PDB file of C-alpha atoms in Angstrom:
ATOM      1  CA  MET A   1      30.839 -14.897 -17.617  1.00  0.00           C
ATOM      2  CA  ALA A   2      27.444 -14.662 -15.867  1.00  0.00           C
ATOM      3  CA  ASP A   3      27.254 -13.532 -12.248  1.00  0.00           C
ATOM      4  CA  THR A   4      25.500 -16.229 -10.200  1.00  0.00           C
ATOM      5  CA  THR A   5      26.361 -14.737  -6.804  1.00  0.00           C
ATOM      6  CA  SER A   6      23.016 -12.966  -6.377  1.00  0.00           C
ATOM      7  CA  THR A   7      21.082 -16.077  -7.394  1.00  0.00           C
ATOM      8  CA  ALA A   8      23.054 -18.226  -4.965  1.00  0.00           C
ATOM      9  CA  GLY A   9      22.624 -15.606  -2.231  1.00  0.00           C
ATOM     10  CA  SER A  10      18.864 -15.436  -2.702  1.00  0.00           C
ATOM     11  CA  THR A  11      18.653 -19.241  -2.725  1.00  0.00           C
ATOM     12  CA  ASP A  12      20.640 -19.368   0.535  1.00  0.00           C
ATOM     13  CA  ALA A  13      18.400 -16.716   2.098  1.00  0.00           C
ATOM     14  CA  LEU A  14      15.260 -18.588   1.028  1.00  0.00           C
ATOM     15  CA  SER A  15      16.634 -21.840   2.466  1.00  0.00           C
ATOM     16  CA  ARG A  16      17.454 -20.080   5.740  1.00  0.00           C
ATOM     17  CA  LEU A  17      13.953 -18.590   5.977  1.00  0.00           C
ATOM     18  CA  GLU A  18      12.353 -21.953   5.178  1.00  0.00           C
ATOM     19  CA  GLN A  19      14.474 -23.523   7.924  1.00  0.00           C
ATOM     20  CA  GLU A  20      13.286 -20.832  10.359  1.00  0.00           C
ATOM     21  CA  GLY A  21       9.693 -21.640   9.413  1.00  0.00           C
ATOM     22  CA  GLU A  22      10.223 -25.355   9.994  1.00  0.00           C
ATOM     23  CA  ILE A  23      11.836 -24.802  13.411  1.00  0.00           C
ATOM     24  CA  ALA A  24       9.002 -22.436  14.365  1.00  0.00           C
ATOM     25  CA  ALA A  25       6.367 -24.928  13.167  1.00  0.00           C
ATOM     26  CA  ASP A  26       7.902 -27.718  15.259  1.00  0.00           C
ATOM     27  CA  TYR A  27       8.004 -25.446  18.312  1.00  0.00           C
ATOM     28  CA  LEU A  28       4.390 -24.335  17.827  1.00  0.00           C
ATOM     29  CA  GLU A  29       3.145 -27.893  17.242  1.00  0.00           C
ATOM     30  CA  GLY A  30       4.675 -28.858  20.582  1.00  0.00           C
ATOM     31  CA  LEU A  31       3.013 -25.870  22.215  1.00  0.00           C
ATOM     32  CA  LEU A  32      -0.388 -26.777  20.739  1.00  0.00           C
ATOM     33  CA  ASP A  33       0.021 -30.342  21.995  1.00  0.00           C
ATOM     34  CA  ILE A  34       0.874 -29.142  25.520  1.00  0.00           C
ATOM     35  CA  ALA A  35      -2.121 -26.770  25.509  1.00  0.00           C
ATOM     36  CA  ASP A  36      -4.325 -29.504  23.986  1.00  0.00           C
ATOM     37  CA  LEU A  37      -5.429 -27.176  21.182  1.00  0.00           C
ATOM     38  CA  ASP A  38      -6.212 -28.128  17.596  1.00  0.00           C
ATOM     39  CA  GLY A  39      -4.549 -26.141  14.877  1.00  0.00           C
ATOM     40  CA  ASP A  40      -2.749 -26.547  11.602  1.00  0.00           C
ATOM     41  CA  ILE A  41       0.543 -24.834  10.842  1.00  0.00           C
ATOM     42  CA  ASP A  42       0.970 -22.972   7.557  1.00  0.00           C
ATOM     43  CA  MET A  43       4.473 -21.790   6.612  1.00  0.00           C
ATOM     44  CA  ASP A  44       5.455 -19.240   3.990  1.00  0.00           C
ATOM     45  CA  VAL A  45       8.177 -16.759   3.155  1.00  0.00           C
ATOM     46  CA  GLU A  46       6.956 -13.174   2.752  1.00  0.00           C
ATOM     47  CA  GLY A  47       9.579 -10.779   1.495  1.00  0.00           C
ATOM     48  CA  ASP A  48      12.592 -11.073   3.755  1.00  0.00           C
ATOM     49  CA  ARG A  49      11.005 -12.981   6.643  1.00  0.00           C
ATOM     50  CA  ALA A  50       9.509 -16.355   7.444  1.00  0.00           C
ATOM     51  CA  SER A  51       5.792 -16.326   8.149  1.00  0.00           C
ATOM     52  CA  VAL A  52       4.032 -18.985  10.204  1.00  0.00           C
ATOM     53  CA  SER A  53       0.287 -19.145  10.789  1.00  0.00           C
ATOM     54  CA  VAL A  54      -1.701 -21.312  13.159  1.00  0.00           C
ATOM     55  CA  ILE A  55      -5.118 -21.940  11.639  1.00  0.00           C
ATOM     56  CA  THR A  56      -8.077 -24.151  12.453  1.00  0.00           C
ATOM     57  CA  GLU A  57     -10.885 -25.721  10.457  1.00  0.00           C
ATOM     58  CA  GLY A  58     -13.404 -25.349  13.282  1.00  0.00           C
ATOM     59  CA  PRO A  59     -14.280 -22.377  15.459  1.00  0.00           C
ATOM     60  CA  ALA A  60     -11.244 -20.256  16.214  1.00  0.00           C
ATOM     61  CA  ARG A  61     -12.493 -19.651  19.756  1.00  0.00           C
ATOM     62  CA  ASP A  62      -9.904 -22.002  21.279  1.00  0.00           C
ATOM     63  CA  LEU A  63      -7.057 -20.377  19.374  1.00  0.00           C
ATOM     64  CA  GLN A  64      -8.228 -16.932  20.510  1.00  0.00           C
ATOM     65  CA  ARG A  65      -6.657 -17.704  23.896  1.00  0.00           C
ATOM     66  CA  LEU A  66      -3.309 -17.739  22.066  1.00  0.00           C
ATOM     67  CA  VAL A  67      -4.043 -14.292  20.626  1.00  0.00           C
ATOM     68  CA  GLY A  68      -5.128 -12.629  23.864  1.00  0.00           C
ATOM     69  CA  ARG A  69      -6.447  -9.124  24.312  1.00  0.00           C
ATOM     70  CA  ASP A  70      -5.230  -6.894  21.466  1.00  0.00           C
ATOM     71  CA  GLY A  71      -2.740  -9.588  20.421  1.00  0.00           C
ATOM     72  CA  GLU A  72      -0.689  -9.431  23.627  1.00  0.00           C
ATOM     73  CA  VAL A  73      -0.366 -13.210  23.958  1.00  0.00           C
ATOM     74  CA  LEU A  74       0.369 -13.502  20.231  1.00  0.00           C
ATOM     75  CA  GLU A  75       3.242 -10.995  20.582  1.00  0.00           C
ATOM     76  CA  ALA A  76       4.689 -13.003  23.478  1.00  0.00           C
ATOM     77  CA  LEU A  77       4.356 -16.288  21.558  1.00  0.00           C
ATOM     78  CA  GLN A  78       6.050 -14.699  18.553  1.00  0.00           C
ATOM     79  CA  GLU A  79       9.017 -13.708  20.732  1.00  0.00           C
ATOM     80  CA  LEU A  80       9.210 -17.195  22.273  1.00  0.00           C
ATOM     81  CA  THR A  81       9.078 -18.726  18.804  1.00  0.00           C
ATOM     82  CA  ARG A  82      11.851 -16.388  17.619  1.00  0.00           C
ATOM     83  CA  LEU A  83      13.920 -17.483  20.639  1.00  0.00           C
ATOM     84  CA  ALA A  84      13.363 -21.140  19.706  1.00  0.00           C
ATOM     85  CA  VAL A  85      14.670 -20.345  16.208  1.00  0.00           C
ATOM     86  CA  LEU A  86      17.647 -18.468  17.681  1.00  0.00           C
ATOM     87  CA  ARG A  87      18.477 -21.429  19.909  1.00  0.00           C
ATOM     88  CA  GLU A  88      18.513 -23.784  16.897  1.00  0.00           C
ATOM     89  CA  THR A  89      20.205 -21.561  14.315  1.00  0.00           C
ATOM     90  CA  GLY A  90      22.298 -19.180  16.385  1.00  0.00           C
ATOM     91  CA  GLU A  91      20.828 -16.287  14.361  1.00  0.00           C
ATOM     92  CA  ARG A  92      18.168 -13.762  15.292  1.00  0.00           C
ATOM     93  CA  SER A  93      14.911 -14.270  13.422  1.00  0.00           C
ATOM     94  CA  ARG A  94      12.396 -11.715  12.149  1.00  0.00           C
ATOM     95  CA  LEU A  95       9.765 -14.440  11.856  1.00  0.00           C
ATOM     96  CA  MET A  96       6.154 -13.256  11.793  1.00  0.00           C
ATOM     97  CA  LEU A  97       3.529 -15.323  13.625  1.00  0.00           C
ATOM     98  CA  ASP A  98      -0.212 -15.157  13.015  1.00  0.00           C
ATOM     99  CA  ILE A  99      -2.858 -17.066  14.936  1.00  0.00           C
ATOM    100  CA  ALA A 100      -6.451 -17.554  13.747  1.00  0.00           C
ATOM    101  CA  GLY A 101      -6.000 -14.765  11.164  1.00  0.00           C
ATOM    102  CA  PHE A 102      -5.600 -12.046  13.816  1.00  0.00           C
ATOM    103  CA  ARG A 103      -2.685 -10.290  12.089  1.00  0.00           C
ATOM    104  CA  ALA A 104      -4.258 -10.632   8.639  1.00  0.00           C
ATOM    105  CA  ARG A 105      -7.428  -8.882   9.852  1.00  0.00           C
ATOM    106  CA  LYS A 106      -5.346  -6.282  11.695  1.00  0.00           C
ATOM    107  CA  ARG A 107      -3.309  -5.629   8.532  1.00  0.00           C
ATOM    108  CA  GLU A 108      -6.507  -4.946   6.535  1.00  0.00           C
ATOM    109  CA  LYS A 109      -7.802  -2.472   9.139  1.00  0.00           C
ATOM    110  CA  LEU A 110      -4.457  -0.689   9.418  1.00  0.00           C
ATOM    111  CA  THR A 111      -4.117  -0.416   5.643  1.00  0.00           C
ATOM    112  CA  ALA A 112      -7.571   1.187   5.494  1.00  0.00           C
ATOM    113  CA  LEU A 113      -6.605   3.577   8.323  1.00  0.00           C
ATOM    114  CA  ALA A 114      -3.412   4.510   6.480  1.00  0.00           C
ATOM    115  CA  GLN A 115      -5.328   5.173   3.258  1.00  0.00           C
ATOM    116  CA  GLN A 116      -7.829   7.413   5.095  1.00  0.00           C
ATOM    117  CA  THR A 117      -4.974   9.269   6.783  1.00  0.00           C
ATOM    118  CA  VAL A 118      -3.129   9.729   3.491  1.00  0.00           C
ATOM    119  CA  GLN A 119      -6.296  11.227   1.996  1.00  0.00           C
ATOM    120  CA  GLN A 120      -6.639  13.589   4.977  1.00  0.00           C
ATOM    121  CA  VAL A 121      -2.994  14.696   4.717  1.00  0.00           C
ATOM    122  CA  LYS A 122      -3.343  15.293   0.962  1.00  0.00           C
ATOM    123  CA  GLU A 123      -6.487  17.387   1.507  1.00  0.00           C
ATOM    124  CA  THR A 124      -5.180  19.486   4.420  1.00  0.00           C
ATOM    125  CA  GLY A 125      -1.443  19.547   3.692  1.00  0.00           C
ATOM    126  CA  GLU A 126      -0.890  19.029   7.434  1.00  0.00           C
ATOM    127  CA  PRO A 127       0.871  16.087   9.134  1.00  0.00           C
ATOM    128  CA  VAL A 128      -1.338  13.642  11.045  1.00  0.00           C
ATOM    129  CA  LYS A 129      -0.250  11.805  14.202  1.00  0.00           C
ATOM    130  CA  LEU A 130      -1.832   8.395  14.726  1.00  0.00           C
ATOM    131  CA  GLN A 131      -2.453   6.585  18.002  1.00  0.00           C
ATOM    132  CA  PRO A 132       0.442   4.610  19.557  1.00  0.00           C
ATOM    133  CA  MET A 133       1.033   1.267  17.838  1.00  0.00           C
ATOM    134  CA  THR A 134       3.089  -1.892  18.116  1.00  0.00           C
ATOM    135  CA  PRO A 135       6.090  -2.324  15.808  1.00  0.00           C
ATOM    136  CA  PHE A 136       4.033  -4.666  13.563  1.00  0.00           C
ATOM    137  CA  GLU A 137       1.228  -2.112  13.290  1.00  0.00           C
ATOM    138  CA  ARG A 138       3.621   0.745  12.529  1.00  0.00           C
ATOM    139  CA  LYS A 139       5.328  -1.296   9.790  1.00  0.00           C
ATOM    140  CA  VAL A 140       1.972  -1.972   8.103  1.00  0.00           C
ATOM    141  CA  VAL A 141       1.059   1.733   8.215  1.00  0.00           C
ATOM    142  CA  HIS A 142       4.491   2.869   6.964  1.00  0.00           C
ATOM    143  CA  ASP A 143       4.266   0.436   4.027  1.00  0.00           C
ATOM    144  CA  ALA A 144       0.747   1.586   3.100  1.00  0.00           C
ATOM    145  CA  VAL A 145       1.699   5.275   3.321  1.00  0.00           C
ATOM    146  CA  LYS A 146       4.760   4.686   1.134  1.00  0.00           C
ATOM    147  CA  ALA A 147       2.645   2.792  -1.412  1.00  0.00           C
ATOM    148  CA  ALA A 148       0.304   5.814  -1.546  1.00  0.00           C
ATOM    149  CA  GLY A 149       3.231   8.108  -2.365  1.00  0.00           C
ATOM    150  CA  LEU A 150       3.630   9.939   0.942  1.00  0.00           C
ATOM    151  CA  ARG A 151       6.217   9.796   3.732  1.00  0.00           C
ATOM    152  CA  SER A 152       5.794   8.763   7.333  1.00  0.00           C
ATOM    153  CA  GLU A 153       8.001   8.476  10.385  1.00  0.00           C
ATOM    154  CA  SER A 154       7.729   7.068  13.875  1.00  0.00           C
ATOM    155  CA  GLU A 155       8.097   9.266  16.936  1.00  0.00           C
ATOM    156  CA  GLY A 156       8.043   8.760  20.681  1.00  0.00           C
ATOM    157  CA  GLU A 157       9.210   5.956  22.940  1.00  0.00           C
ATOM    158  CA  GLU A 158       7.671   2.519  23.424  1.00  0.00           C
ATOM    159  CA  PRO A 159       4.903   1.868  24.310  1.00  0.00           C
ATOM    160  CA  GLN A 160       3.740   5.319  23.148  1.00  0.00           C
ATOM    161  CA  ARG A 161       5.557   5.189  19.766  1.00  0.00           C
ATOM    162  CA  ARG A 162       3.329   6.381  16.940  1.00  0.00           C
ATOM    163  CA  VAL A 163       3.312   7.007  13.195  1.00  0.00           C
ATOM    164  CA  VAL A 164       3.199  10.528  11.817  1.00  0.00           C
ATOM    165  CA  VAL A 165       2.047  10.806   8.201  1.00  0.00           C
ATOM    166  CA  LEU A 166       3.735  13.720   6.451  1.00  0.00           C
ATOM    167  CA  PRO A 167       2.573  15.757   3.432  1.00  0.00           C
TER     168      PRO A 167
END
């Protein structure tokens, strides 16, 4: 007899993540209306988390206010959106929010930084400590380092927590 438990479990997880995305999209649409900002909501599931992006056809200048300096406002909006999902579902969400492509651009830069650091560590055989980063930034760097075949770890306390790339 075939085991369908894993298929049913992955279908349930996908449904749950899609529901998180829909709740987040409704919350963000309300927020955009209140702020009188134009933006379209794009939902997806990436790996084991829902991903919601606010995008615009026109200039992203208006949406930049929702990103803030170094993504500070975006981080706060992500937490508020996660709380809205928690209120509806009763479960903590790991939802990822992007506005005007800020995180996508950040991911590209961090991946390039990780690749340069990996090359440096391979050449010198010495660990390299990077500048303090947010949890999102550290995750991107850890993933890129792992993909390049090296190890990394985080050290320090927030907000000074940083990635160390190991030989």
